[in-house]
Amino acid sequence: MTRNQMLINGKWCHASDGRSFPVYNPRDEEIISHVPAADVPDVEAAVKAADAAFPAWSAMNPFRRGTLLRQASERILAKKEAIGRLMALEQGKSLQEATGEVIKGADILRYYAEEGERVYGRIIANDDNDTVSKVIYQPLGVAAAISPWNYPIELLAWKVGAALASGCTIVCKLPSETPLSPLAFLECLQDTGLPAGVVNGLTGSGSVVGPILVRHPLVRKVAFTGSTEVGRTVLGYCTDNLTKASMELGGSLPMLVFDDCQLEAAVKGAVRRSFRNMGQICIAVNRIYVQRGVYDQFVRQMSQQTQKLKIGEGIQSPADLGPMCTAKGRKTVQDHIDDALDKGAVLKCGGKIPDGYSKGYWYEPTVLANVNHDMLIMQEETFGPAIGIMPFDTIDEAVRLANDTPYGLAAMVYTQNLTIAEKCARKIDAGNIAINNPDPGVINAPYGGIKASGFGKEHGPEGLYEYLHAKHVRVRMLD
Ligand code: NAD
């Protein structure tokens, strides 16, 4: 079901000037397909189509919109293997992980179908009985979504689900590295019978499509997920028309492991969150702080469990880890490891390209001990399969270290002590805290960062309200 065309105004099309660019398999760097390279006329056509579709879509009863989203969700589930295969091919994750993500994408649409039916206003008493204030929530208009390649469908589904359920129409700039599975996802939505123009999907370079799309005066809301660096640039574009924006940006997730924790669970959580999807997760663990009483034990067990992870292509046969998605990403990992080793870190495992994998973007999962905060790995986002572990003595020291980066997306804490858990939850600067579990994000609770990790929320009702504006209506009753 490979779609190598863009979706504009309900029709599948090539770029207006016919240009395209290749999509690669990160396992062997072979070209899988080509997709259109959108430029000014394509972006213009997509935004105009979304704007033309807005009046009818926003006026549609939310239960009817919900029905369409639920039908799209079912269609996606029916095609989960085919879409998952496309994602596995272009992103590098295993077929099992990719299919799981497609299922999650379908669940997100179903969740927002229902959340859209629960948009309530408020009645507010005035200081006299003849007037009353009402707050009603209305969709903002055309939304622009820009999302990255690490979770090509899930991150898109957060935006598409919330936008469409709220009554907004949407133009999506799909990730250049992984456009095929999101196109297949949008195809399911379109084939459900959405009116033309309600959802549009563009492929093309971020630096070409991004500014034209975000600066477009008909765009009323921008939902960006990506790096902090590009997020700053995109936010700059939003100032042209003072467009409302939500920014889900980079992170450098700290994990705090206290002496009293269930060590086995902490190690298991750390291995999963450090290396799942080759560490290419905004909430991947980047830095682990372990209280001195269990430090040696934790480092030993973490290294042992990491070395058990099976590297492989993951489509024909199961594997825990595949290749990284990009050569650039792998270089960052190598740079962070080299920097740490130069400054005195100790390599516990990994640190190289696995034997026999000379083509593609493979890398061994890497554990570094004896690290400190002068090292890039403890300060910046590695976004790959490498972590640093350092010891701490007191809770205040652990919290200070956790907060000692520009980021504030999420943190993980392992302890059985309620007071420690509560103190960490209150004092760590992050939008999401997971205690004794490795999953700080669930679809029905708000998700998003602070500091250099951005602002605005996705997931939950908060994610929906990002696409709505509150209107105050004050009514006086006449005699
Ligand atoms: P990126 O910032 O390079 O690209 C993100 C998207 O922006 C892509 O679709 C890209 O084409 C587009 N883009 C690039 N230049 C642009 C421009 N000038 N104008 C508009 N759009 C432009 O990020 P990436 O490497 O694709 O993804 C990895 C980053 O995403 C990491 O930093 C990761 O932490 C972050 N991320 C954050 C979250 C979150 O929820 N906070 C989730 C996933 C990924």
mmCIF file with all atom_site columns, N, CA and C and ligand atoms in Angstrom, residues 146-151 155 158-159 173-177 204-211 214 224-231 233-234 237 247-252 280-283 326 328 381 383 407 409 447-449 453 458, ligand 1:
data_model
loop_
_atom_site.group_PDB
_atom_site.id
_atom_site.type_symbol
_atom_site.label_atom_id
_atom_site.label_alt_id
_atom_site.label_comp_id
_atom_site.label_asym_id
_atom_site.label_entity_id
_atom_site.label_seq_id
_atom_site.pdbx_PDB_ins_code
_atom_site.Cartn_x
_atom_site.Cartn_y
_atom_site.Cartn_z
_atom_site.occupancy
_atom_site.B_iso_or_equiv
_atom_site.pdbx_formal_charge
_atom_site.auth_seq_id
_atom_site.auth_comp_id
_atom_site.auth_asym_id
_atom_site.auth_atom_id
_atom_site.pdbx_PDB_model_num
ATOM   1   N N   . ILE A 1 146 ? 3.678  19.692 12.313 1.00 0.00 ? 146 ILE A N   1
ATOM   2   C CA  . ILE A 1 146 ? 5.013  19.282 11.840 1.00 0.00 ? 146 ILE A CA  1
ATOM   3   C C   . ILE A 1 146 ? 5.540  18.270 12.846 1.00 0.00 ? 146 ILE A C   1
ATOM   4   N N   . SER A 1 147 ? 5.933  17.099 12.350 1.00 0.00 ? 147 SER A N   1
ATOM   5   C CA  . SER A 1 147 ? 6.315  16.034 13.287 1.00 0.00 ? 147 SER A CA  1
ATOM   6   C C   . SER A 1 147 ? 7.560  15.300 12.790 1.00 0.00 ? 147 SER A C   1
ATOM   7   N N   . PRO A 1 148 ? 8.283  14.646 13.694 1.00 0.00 ? 148 PRO A N   1
ATOM   8   C CA  . PRO A 1 148 ? 9.543  13.985 13.330 1.00 0.00 ? 148 PRO A CA  1
ATOM   9   C C   . PRO A 1 148 ? 9.382  12.498 12.996 1.00 0.00 ? 148 PRO A C   1
ATOM   10  N N   . TRP A 1 149 ? 10.529 11.870 12.735 1.00 0.00 ? 149 TRP A N   1
ATOM   11  C CA  . TRP A 1 149 ? 10.565 10.516 12.181 1.00 0.00 ? 149 TRP A CA  1
ATOM   12  C C   . TRP A 1 149 ? 10.619 9.412  13.234 1.00 0.00 ? 149 TRP A C   1
ATOM   13  N N   . ASN A 1 150 ? 10.831 9.761  14.499 1.00 0.00 ? 150 ASN A N   1
ATOM   14  C CA  . ASN A 1 150 ? 11.081 8.667  15.456 1.00 0.00 ? 150 ASN A CA  1
ATOM   15  C C   . ASN A 1 150 ? 9.818  7.852  15.758 1.00 0.00 ? 150 ASN A C   1
ATOM   16  N N   . TYR A 1 151 ? 8.658  8.554  15.838 1.00 0.00 ? 151 TYR A N   1
ATOM   17  C CA  . TYR A 1 151 ? 7.360  7.875  15.951 1.00 0.00 ? 151 TYR A CA  1
ATOM   18  C C   . TYR A 1 151 ? 6.456  8.478  14.868 1.00 0.00 ? 151 TYR A C   1
ATOM   19  N N   . LEU A 1 155 ? 3.066  10.402 16.771 1.00 0.00 ? 155 LEU A N   1
ATOM   20  C CA  . LEU A 1 155 ? 3.165  11.851 16.982 1.00 0.00 ? 155 LEU A CA  1
ATOM   21  C C   . LEU A 1 155 ? 2.225  12.609 16.047 1.00 0.00 ? 155 LEU A C   1
ATOM   22  N N   . TRP A 1 158 ? -1.470 12.247 17.489 1.00 0.00 ? 158 TRP A N   1
ATOM   23  C CA  . TRP A 1 158 ? -1.795 13.188 18.574 1.00 0.00 ? 158 TRP A CA  1
ATOM   24  C C   . TRP A 1 158 ? -2.383 14.471 17.978 1.00 0.00 ? 158 TRP A C   1
ATOM   25  N N   . LYS A 1 159 ? -1.766 14.924 16.891 1.00 0.00 ? 159 LYS A N   1
ATOM   26  C CA  . LYS A 1 159 ? -2.156 16.219 16.309 1.00 0.00 ? 159 LYS A CA  1
ATOM   27  C C   . LYS A 1 159 ? -3.423 16.093 15.474 1.00 0.00 ? 159 LYS A C   1
ATOM   28  N N   . LYS A 1 173 ? 2.852  18.436 7.724  1.00 0.00 ? 173 LYS A N   1
ATOM   29  C CA  . LYS A 1 173 ? 4.154  18.293 7.053  1.00 0.00 ? 173 LYS A CA  1
ATOM   30  C C   . LYS A 1 173 ? 4.765  17.033 7.625  1.00 0.00 ? 173 LYS A C   1
ATOM   31  N N   . LEU A 1 174 ? 4.857  16.010 6.781  1.00 0.00 ? 174 LEU A N   1
ATOM   32  C CA  . LEU A 1 174 ? 5.278  14.691 7.274  1.00 0.00 ? 174 LEU A CA  1
ATOM   33  C C   . LEU A 1 174 ? 6.804  14.614 7.347  1.00 0.00 ? 174 LEU A C   1
ATOM   34  N N   . PRO A 1 175 ? 7.319  13.755 8.220  1.00 0.00 ? 175 PRO A N   1
ATOM   35  C CA  . PRO A 1 175 ? 8.780  13.675 8.358  1.00 0.00 ? 175 PRO A CA  1
ATOM   36  C C   . PRO A 1 175 ? 9.451  13.168 7.076  1.00 0.00 ? 175 PRO A C   1
ATOM   37  N N   . SER A 1 176 ? 10.527 13.817 6.672  1.00 0.00 ? 176 SER A N   1
ATOM   38  C CA  . SER A 1 176 ? 11.167 13.493 5.386  1.00 0.00 ? 176 SER A CA  1
ATOM   39  C C   . SER A 1 176 ? 11.790 12.100 5.395  1.00 0.00 ? 176 SER A C   1
ATOM   40  N N   . GLU A 1 177 ? 12.296 11.658 6.548  1.00 0.00 ? 177 GLU A N   1
ATOM   41  C CA  . GLU A 1 177 ? 12.956 10.342 6.605  1.00 0.00 ? 177 GLU A CA  1
ATOM   42  C C   . GLU A 1 177 ? 11.929 9.219  6.538  1.00 0.00 ? 177 GLU A C   1
ATOM   43  N N   . GLY A 1 204 ? 8.164  16.798 1.967  1.00 0.00 ? 204 GLY A N   1
ATOM   44  C CA  . GLY A 1 204 ? 9.129  17.771 1.451  1.00 0.00 ? 204 GLY A CA  1
ATOM   45  C C   . GLY A 1 204 ? 10.058 18.222 2.541  1.00 0.00 ? 204 GLY A C   1
ATOM   46  N N   . SER A 1 205 ? 11.015 19.012 2.154  1.00 0.00 ? 205 SER A N   1
ATOM   47  C CA  . SER A 1 205 ? 12.026 19.469 3.098  1.00 0.00 ? 205 SER A CA  1
ATOM   48  C C   . SER A 1 205 ? 11.409 20.399 4.143  1.00 0.00 ? 205 SER A C   1
ATOM   49  N N   . GLY A 1 206 ? 11.793 20.190 5.408  1.00 0.00 ? 206 GLY A N   1
ATOM   50  C CA  . GLY A 1 206 ? 11.280 21.037 6.479  1.00 0.00 ? 206 GLY A CA  1
ATOM   51  C C   . GLY A 1 206 ? 11.627 22.493 6.270  1.00 0.00 ? 206 GLY A C   1
ATOM   52  N N   . SER A 1 207 ? 12.855 22.746 5.791  1.00 0.00 ? 207 SER A N   1
ATOM   53  C CA  . SER A 1 207 ? 13.273 24.142 5.671  1.00 0.00 ? 207 SER A CA  1
ATOM   54  C C   . SER A 1 207 ? 12.611 24.838 4.484  1.00 0.00 ? 207 SER A C   1
ATOM   55  N N   . VAL A 1 208 ? 12.023 24.063 3.557  1.00 0.00 ? 208 VAL A N   1
ATOM   56  C CA  . VAL A 1 208 ? 11.270 24.673 2.443  1.00 0.00 ? 208 VAL A CA  1
ATOM   57  C C   . VAL A 1 208 ? 9.790  24.804 2.818  1.00 0.00 ? 208 VAL A C   1
ATOM   58  N N   . VAL A 1 209 ? 9.185  23.676 3.196  1.00 0.00 ? 209 VAL A N   1
ATOM   59  C CA  . VAL A 1 209 ? 7.745  23.665 3.475  1.00 0.00 ? 209 VAL A CA  1
ATOM   60  C C   . VAL A 1 209 ? 7.431  24.411 4.778  1.00 0.00 ? 209 VAL A C   1
ATOM   61  N N   . GLY A 1 210 ? 8.291  24.209 5.790  1.00 0.00 ? 210 GLY A N   1
ATOM   62  C CA  . GLY A 1 210 ? 8.020  24.740 7.135  1.00 0.00 ? 210 GLY A CA  1
ATOM   63  C C   . GLY A 1 210 ? 7.688  26.225 7.154  1.00 0.00 ? 210 GLY A C   1
ATOM   64  N N   . PRO A 1 211 ? 8.597  27.073 6.669  1.00 0.00 ? 211 PRO A N   1
ATOM   65  C CA  . PRO A 1 211 ? 8.313  28.505 6.752  1.00 0.00 ? 211 PRO A CA  1
ATOM   66  C C   . PRO A 1 211 ? 7.086  28.936 5.961  1.00 0.00 ? 211 PRO A C   1
ATOM   67  N N   . VAL A 1 214 ? 3.984  27.592 8.090  1.00 0.00 ? 214 VAL A N   1
ATOM   68  C CA  . VAL A 1 214 ? 3.777  28.201 9.409  1.00 0.00 ? 214 VAL A CA  1
ATOM   69  C C   . VAL A 1 214 ? 3.489  29.698 9.282  1.00 0.00 ? 214 VAL A C   1
ATOM   70  N N   . PHE A 1 224 ? 4.063  21.720 16.703 1.00 0.00 ? 224 PHE A N   1
ATOM   71  C CA  . PHE A 1 224 ? 5.389  21.267 16.256 1.00 0.00 ? 224 PHE A CA  1
ATOM   72  C C   . PHE A 1 224 ? 5.956  20.261 17.242 1.00 0.00 ? 224 PHE A C   1
ATOM   73  N N   . THR A 1 225 ? 6.457  19.149 16.739 1.00 0.00 ? 225 THR A N   1
ATOM   74  C CA  . THR A 1 225 ? 7.269  18.230 17.546 1.00 0.00 ? 225 THR A CA  1
ATOM   75  C C   . THR A 1 225 ? 8.580  18.037 16.823 1.00 0.00 ? 225 THR A C   1
ATOM   76  N N   . GLY A 1 226 ? 9.677  18.259 17.541 1.00 0.00 ? 226 GLY A N   1
ATOM   77  C CA  . GLY A 1 226 ? 10.991 18.087 16.936 1.00 0.00 ? 226 GLY A CA  1
ATOM   78  C C   . GLY A 1 226 ? 12.068 18.596 17.877 1.00 0.00 ? 226 GLY A C   1
ATOM   79  N N   . SER A 1 227 ? 13.203 18.928 17.323 1.00 0.00 ? 227 SER A N   1
ATOM   80  C CA  . SER A 1 227 ? 14.322 19.339 18.162 1.00 0.00 ? 227 SER A CA  1
ATOM   81  C C   . SER A 1 227 ? 14.116 20.764 18.689 1.00 0.00 ? 227 SER A C   1
ATOM   82  N N   . THR A 1 228 ? 14.787 21.068 19.783 1.00 0.00 ? 228 THR A N   1
ATOM   83  C CA  . THR A 1 228 ? 14.699 22.407 20.364 1.00 0.00 ? 228 THR A CA  1
ATOM   84  C C   . THR A 1 228 ? 15.215 23.443 19.374 1.00 0.00 ? 228 THR A C   1
ATOM   85  N N   . GLU A 1 229 ? 16.278 23.096 18.673 1.00 0.00 ? 229 GLU A N   1
ATOM   86  C CA  . GLU A 1 229 ? 16.885 24.033 17.721 1.00 0.00 ? 229 GLU A CA  1
ATOM   87  C C   . GLU A 1 229 ? 15.888 24.434 16.620 1.00 0.00 ? 229 GLU A C   1
ATOM   88  N N   . VAL A 1 230 ? 15.260 23.432 15.983 1.00 0.00 ? 230 VAL A N   1
ATOM   89  C CA  . VAL A 1 230 ? 14.302 23.742 14.915 1.00 0.00 ? 230 VAL A CA  1
ATOM   90  C C   . VAL A 1 230 ? 13.042 24.376 15.516 1.00 0.00 ? 230 VAL A C   1
ATOM   91  N N   . GLY A 1 231 ? 12.675 23.943 16.718 1.00 0.00 ? 231 GLY A N   1
ATOM   92  C CA  . GLY A 1 231 ? 11.507 24.524 17.385 1.00 0.00 ? 231 GLY A CA  1
ATOM   93  C C   . GLY A 1 231 ? 11.649 26.034 17.561 1.00 0.00 ? 231 GLY A C   1
ATOM   94  N N   . THR A 1 233 ? 13.318 28.041 15.663 1.00 0.00 ? 233 THR A N   1
ATOM   95  C CA  . THR A 1 233 ? 13.135 28.664 14.345 1.00 0.00 ? 233 THR A CA  1
ATOM   96  C C   . THR A 1 233 ? 11.653 28.718 13.992 1.00 0.00 ? 233 THR A C   1
ATOM   97  N N   . VAL A 1 234 ? 10.945 27.603 14.232 1.00 0.00 ? 234 VAL A N   1
ATOM   98  C CA  . VAL A 1 234 ? 9.519  27.538 13.885 1.00 0.00 ? 234 VAL A CA  1
ATOM   99  C C   . VAL A 1 234 ? 8.723  28.546 14.717 1.00 0.00 ? 234 VAL A C   1
ATOM   100 N N   . TYR A 1 237 ? 8.826  31.813 13.147 1.00 0.00 ? 237 TYR A N   1
ATOM   101 C CA  . TYR A 1 237 ? 7.874  32.000 12.032 1.00 0.00 ? 237 TYR A CA  1
ATOM   102 C C   . TYR A 1 237 ? 6.484  32.373 12.574 1.00 0.00 ? 237 TYR A C   1
ATOM   103 N N   . MET A 1 247 ? 4.796  23.516 21.323 1.00 0.00 ? 247 MET A N   1
ATOM   104 C CA  . MET A 1 247 ? 6.158  23.101 20.978 1.00 0.00 ? 247 MET A CA  1
ATOM   105 C C   . MET A 1 247 ? 6.556  21.909 21.834 1.00 0.00 ? 247 MET A C   1
ATOM   106 N N   . GLU A 1 248 ? 6.587  20.737 21.218 1.00 0.00 ? 248 GLU A N   1
ATOM   107 C CA  . GLU A 1 248 ? 7.051  19.528 21.920 1.00 0.00 ? 248 GLU A CA  1
ATOM   108 C C   . GLU A 1 248 ? 8.482  19.286 21.470 1.00 0.00 ? 248 GLU A C   1
ATOM   109 N N   . LEU A 1 249 ? 9.433  19.655 22.304 1.00 0.00 ? 249 LEU A N   1
ATOM   110 C CA  . LEU A 1 249 ? 10.826 19.700 21.837 1.00 0.00 ? 249 LEU A CA  1
ATOM   111 C C   . LEU A 1 249 ? 11.698 18.636 22.504 1.00 0.00 ? 249 LEU A C   1
ATOM   112 N N   . GLY A 1 250 ? 12.976 18.827 22.390 1.00 0.00 ? 250 GLY A N   1
ATOM   113 C CA  . GLY A 1 250 ? 13.930 17.825 22.845 1.00 0.00 ? 250 GLY A CA  1
ATOM   114 C C   . GLY A 1 250 ? 13.936 17.634 24.357 1.00 0.00 ? 250 GLY A C   1
ATOM   115 N N   . GLY A 1 251 ? 14.581 16.574 24.785 1.00 0.00 ? 251 GLY A N   1
ATOM   116 C CA  . GLY A 1 251 ? 14.698 16.305 26.217 1.00 0.00 ? 251 GLY A CA  1
ATOM   117 C C   . GLY A 1 251 ? 16.039 15.659 26.510 1.00 0.00 ? 251 GLY A C   1
ATOM   118 N N   . SER A 1 252 ? 16.339 15.517 27.768 1.00 0.00 ? 252 SER A N   1
ATOM   119 C CA  . SER A 1 252 ? 17.519 14.755 28.184 1.00 0.00 ? 252 SER A CA  1
ATOM   120 C C   . SER A 1 252 ? 17.103 14.124 29.503 1.00 0.00 ? 252 SER A C   1
ATOM   121 N N   . GLN A 1 280 ? 15.902 6.538  20.390 1.00 0.00 ? 280 GLN A N   1
ATOM   122 C CA  . GLN A 1 280 ? 15.390 7.672  19.603 1.00 0.00 ? 280 GLN A CA  1
ATOM   123 C C   . GLN A 1 280 ? 13.959 7.976  20.050 1.00 0.00 ? 280 GLN A C   1
ATOM   124 N N   . ILE A 1 281 ? 13.846 8.336  21.307 1.00 0.00 ? 281 ILE A N   1
ATOM   125 C CA  . ILE A 1 281 ? 12.556 8.683  21.895 1.00 0.00 ? 281 ILE A CA  1
ATOM   126 C C   . ILE A 1 281 ? 12.793 9.975  22.668 1.00 0.00 ? 281 ILE A C   1
ATOM   127 N N   . CYS A 1 282 ? 11.857 10.915 22.546 1.00 0.00 ? 282 CYS A N   1
ATOM   128 C CA  . CYS A 1 282 ? 12.052 12.177 23.282 1.00 0.00 ? 282 CYS A CA  1
ATOM   129 C C   . CYS A 1 282 ? 12.158 11.891 24.772 1.00 0.00 ? 282 CYS A C   1
ATOM   130 N N   . ILE A 1 283 ? 11.463 10.850 25.247 1.00 0.00 ? 283 ILE A N   1
ATOM   131 C CA  . ILE A 1 283 ? 11.553 10.518 26.671 1.00 0.00 ? 283 ILE A CA  1
ATOM   132 C C   . ILE A 1 283 ? 12.454 9.297  26.898 1.00 0.00 ? 283 ILE A C   1
ATOM   133 N N   . THR A 1 326 ? 19.053 7.601  11.200 1.00 0.00 ? 326 THR A N   1
ATOM   134 C CA  . THR A 1 326 ? 19.840 8.500  10.344 1.00 0.00 ? 326 THR A CA  1
ATOM   135 C C   . THR A 1 326 ? 21.343 8.417  10.665 1.00 0.00 ? 326 THR A C   1
ATOM   136 N N   . LYS A 1 328 ? 23.215 11.036 10.682 1.00 0.00 ? 328 LYS A N   1
ATOM   137 C CA  . LYS A 1 328 ? 23.480 12.206 11.530 1.00 0.00 ? 328 LYS A CA  1
ATOM   138 C C   . LYS A 1 328 ? 23.275 11.839 13.009 1.00 0.00 ? 328 LYS A C   1
ATOM   139 N N   . GLU A 1 381 ? 20.965 16.339 24.552 1.00 0.00 ? 381 GLU A N   1
ATOM   140 C CA  . GLU A 1 381 ? 20.136 15.208 24.158 1.00 0.00 ? 381 GLU A CA  1
ATOM   141 C C   . GLU A 1 381 ? 20.950 14.310 23.220 1.00 0.00 ? 381 GLU A C   1
ATOM   142 N N   . PHE A 1 383 ? 19.801 11.263 21.995 1.00 0.00 ? 383 PHE A N   1
ATOM   143 C CA  . PHE A 1 383 ? 18.813 10.734 21.051 1.00 0.00 ? 383 PHE A CA  1
ATOM   144 C C   . PHE A 1 383 ? 19.356 9.507  20.315 1.00 0.00 ? 383 PHE A C   1
ATOM   145 N N   . TYR A 1 407 ? 16.847 21.263 29.666 1.00 0.00 ? 407 TYR A N   1
ATOM   146 C CA  . TYR A 1 407 ? 15.605 20.589 29.285 1.00 0.00 ? 407 TYR A CA  1
ATOM   147 C C   . TYR A 1 407 ? 14.679 20.324 30.474 1.00 0.00 ? 407 TYR A C   1
ATOM   148 N N   . LEU A 1 409 ? 11.582 17.834 29.976 1.00 0.00 ? 409 LEU A N   1
ATOM   149 C CA  . LEU A 1 409 ? 10.472 17.079 29.370 1.00 0.00 ? 409 LEU A CA  1
ATOM   150 C C   . LEU A 1 409 ? 9.905  16.053 30.357 1.00 0.00 ? 409 LEU A C   1
ATOM   151 N N   . TYR A 1 447 ? 0.564  15.746 28.377 1.00 0.00 ? 447 TYR A N   1
ATOM   152 C CA  . TYR A 1 447 ? 1.961  15.423 28.111 1.00 0.00 ? 447 TYR A CA  1
ATOM   153 C C   . TYR A 1 447 ? 2.625  16.642 27.463 1.00 0.00 ? 447 TYR A C   1
ATOM   154 N N   . GLY A 1 448 ? 3.804  17.001 27.953 1.00 0.00 ? 448 GLY A N   1
ATOM   155 C CA  . GLY A 1 448 ? 4.527  18.127 27.345 1.00 0.00 ? 448 GLY A CA  1
ATOM   156 C C   . GLY A 1 448 ? 5.602  18.609 28.294 1.00 0.00 ? 448 GLY A C   1
ATOM   157 N N   . GLY A 1 449 ? 6.514  19.410 27.781 1.00 0.00 ? 449 GLY A N   1
ATOM   158 C CA  . GLY A 1 449 ? 7.670  19.801 28.582 1.00 0.00 ? 449 GLY A CA  1
ATOM   159 C C   . GLY A 1 449 ? 7.631  21.235 29.057 1.00 0.00 ? 449 GLY A C   1
ATOM   160 N N   . SER A 1 453 ? 12.410 22.239 26.635 1.00 0.00 ? 453 SER A N   1
ATOM   161 C CA  . SER A 1 453 ? 11.597 21.157 26.050 1.00 0.00 ? 453 SER A CA  1
ATOM   162 C C   . SER A 1 453 ? 10.272 21.671 25.516 1.00 0.00 ? 453 SER A C   1
ATOM   163 N N   . GLU A 1 458 ? 0.085  17.962 24.678 1.00 0.00 ? 458 GLU A N   1
ATOM   164 C CA  . GLU A 1 458 ? -0.612 17.008 23.820 1.00 0.00 ? 458 GLU A CA  1
ATOM   165 C C   . GLU A 1 458 ? -1.169 15.954 24.774 1.00 0.00 ? 458 GLU A C   1
HETATM 166 P P1  . NAD B 2 .   ? 13.914 18.097 13.687 1.00 0.00 ? 1   NAD B P1  1
HETATM 167 O O1  . NAD B 2 .   ? 13.664 19.253 14.583 1.00 0.00 ? 1   NAD B O1  1
HETATM 168 O O2  . NAD B 2 .   ? 15.124 18.078 12.864 1.00 0.00 ? 1   NAD B O2  1
HETATM 169 O O3  . NAD B 2 .   ? 12.671 17.931 12.675 1.00 0.00 ? 1   NAD B O3  1
HETATM 170 C C1  . NAD B 2 .   ? 11.328 17.859 13.122 1.00 0.00 ? 1   NAD B C1  1
HETATM 171 C C2  . NAD B 2 .   ? 10.407 18.220 11.970 1.00 0.00 ? 1   NAD B C2  1
HETATM 172 O O4  . NAD B 2 .   ? 10.638 19.571 11.618 1.00 0.00 ? 1   NAD B O4  1
HETATM 173 C C3  . NAD B 2 .   ? 10.654 17.390 10.702 1.00 0.00 ? 1   NAD B C3  1
HETATM 174 O O5  . NAD B 2 .   ? 9.419  17.097 10.085 1.00 0.00 ? 1   NAD B O5  1
HETATM 175 C C4  . NAD B 2 .   ? 11.458 18.345 9.840  1.00 0.00 ? 1   NAD B C4  1
HETATM 176 O O6  . NAD B 2 .   ? 11.302 18.105 8.457  1.00 0.00 ? 1   NAD B O6  1
HETATM 177 C C5  . NAD B 2 .   ? 10.841 19.681 10.233 1.00 0.00 ? 1   NAD B C5  1
HETATM 178 N N1  . NAD B 2 .   ? 11.694 20.857 9.972  1.00 0.00 ? 1   NAD B N1  1
HETATM 179 C C6  . NAD B 2 .   ? 13.035 20.905 9.827  1.00 0.00 ? 1   NAD B C6  1
HETATM 180 N N2  . NAD B 2 .   ? 13.425 22.182 9.593  1.00 0.00 ? 1   NAD B N2  1
HETATM 181 C C7  . NAD B 2 .   ? 12.305 22.941 9.625  1.00 0.00 ? 1   NAD B C7  1
HETATM 182 C C8  . NAD B 2 .   ? 12.039 24.326 9.479  1.00 0.00 ? 1   NAD B C8  1
HETATM 183 N N3  . NAD B 2 .   ? 13.006 25.203 9.254  1.00 0.00 ? 1   NAD B N3  1
HETATM 184 N N4  . NAD B 2 .   ? 10.750 24.749 9.563  1.00 0.00 ? 1   NAD B N4  1
HETATM 185 C C9  . NAD B 2 .   ? 9.762  23.885 9.817  1.00 0.00 ? 1   NAD B C9  1
HETATM 186 N N5  . NAD B 2 .   ? 9.937  22.564 9.953  1.00 0.00 ? 1   NAD B N5  1
HETATM 187 C C10 . NAD B 2 .   ? 11.198 22.103 9.866  1.00 0.00 ? 1   NAD B C10 1
HETATM 188 O O7  . NAD B 2 .   ? 13.811 16.829 14.627 1.00 0.00 ? 1   NAD B O7  1
HETATM 189 P P2  . NAD B 2 .   ? 14.071 15.310 14.236 1.00 0.00 ? 1   NAD B P2  1
HETATM 190 O O8  . NAD B 2 .   ? 15.524 15.053 14.168 1.00 0.00 ? 1   NAD B O8  1
HETATM 191 O O9  . NAD B 2 .   ? 13.217 14.956 13.077 1.00 0.00 ? 1   NAD B O9  1
HETATM 192 O O10 . NAD B 2 .   ? 13.448 14.588 15.534 1.00 0.00 ? 1   NAD B O10 1
HETATM 193 C C11 . NAD B 2 .   ? 14.140 14.412 16.707 1.00 0.00 ? 1   NAD B C11 1
HETATM 194 C C12 . NAD B 2 .   ? 13.825 15.479 17.730 1.00 0.00 ? 1   NAD B C12 1
HETATM 195 O O11 . NAD B 2 .   ? 12.434 15.513 18.008 1.00 0.00 ? 1   NAD B O11 1
HETATM 196 C C13 . NAD B 2 .   ? 14.507 15.212 19.058 1.00 0.00 ? 1   NAD B C13 1
HETATM 197 O O12 . NAD B 2 .   ? 15.048 16.402 19.559 1.00 0.00 ? 1   NAD B O12 1
HETATM 198 C C14 . NAD B 2 .   ? 13.369 14.736 19.951 1.00 0.00 ? 1   NAD B C14 1
HETATM 199 O O13 . NAD B 2 .   ? 13.547 14.928 21.325 1.00 0.00 ? 1   NAD B O13 1
HETATM 200 C C15 . NAD B 2 .   ? 12.235 15.539 19.431 1.00 0.00 ? 1   NAD B C15 1
HETATM 201 N N6  . NAD B 2 .   ? 10.973 14.925 19.811 1.00 0.00 ? 1   NAD B N6  1
HETATM 202 C C16 . NAD B 2 .   ? 10.228 15.508 20.801 1.00 0.00 ? 1   NAD B C16 1
HETATM 203 C C17 . NAD B 2 .   ? 9.044  14.919 21.217 1.00 0.00 ? 1   NAD B C17 1
HETATM 204 C C18 . NAD B 2 .   ? 8.196  15.527 22.314 1.00 0.00 ? 1   NAD B C18 1
HETATM 205 O O14 . NAD B 2 .   ? 7.076  15.104 22.478 1.00 0.00 ? 1   NAD B O14 1
HETATM 206 N N7  . NAD B 2 .   ? 8.700  16.485 23.057 1.00 0.00 ? 1   NAD B N7  1
HETATM 207 C C19 . NAD B 2 .   ? 8.619  13.734 20.613 1.00 0.00 ? 1   NAD B C19 1
HETATM 208 C C20 . NAD B 2 .   ? 9.411  13.163 19.623 1.00 0.00 ? 1   NAD B C20 1
HETATM 209 C C21 . NAD B 2 .   ? 10.589 13.773 19.222 1.00 0.00 ? 1   NAD B C21 1
#
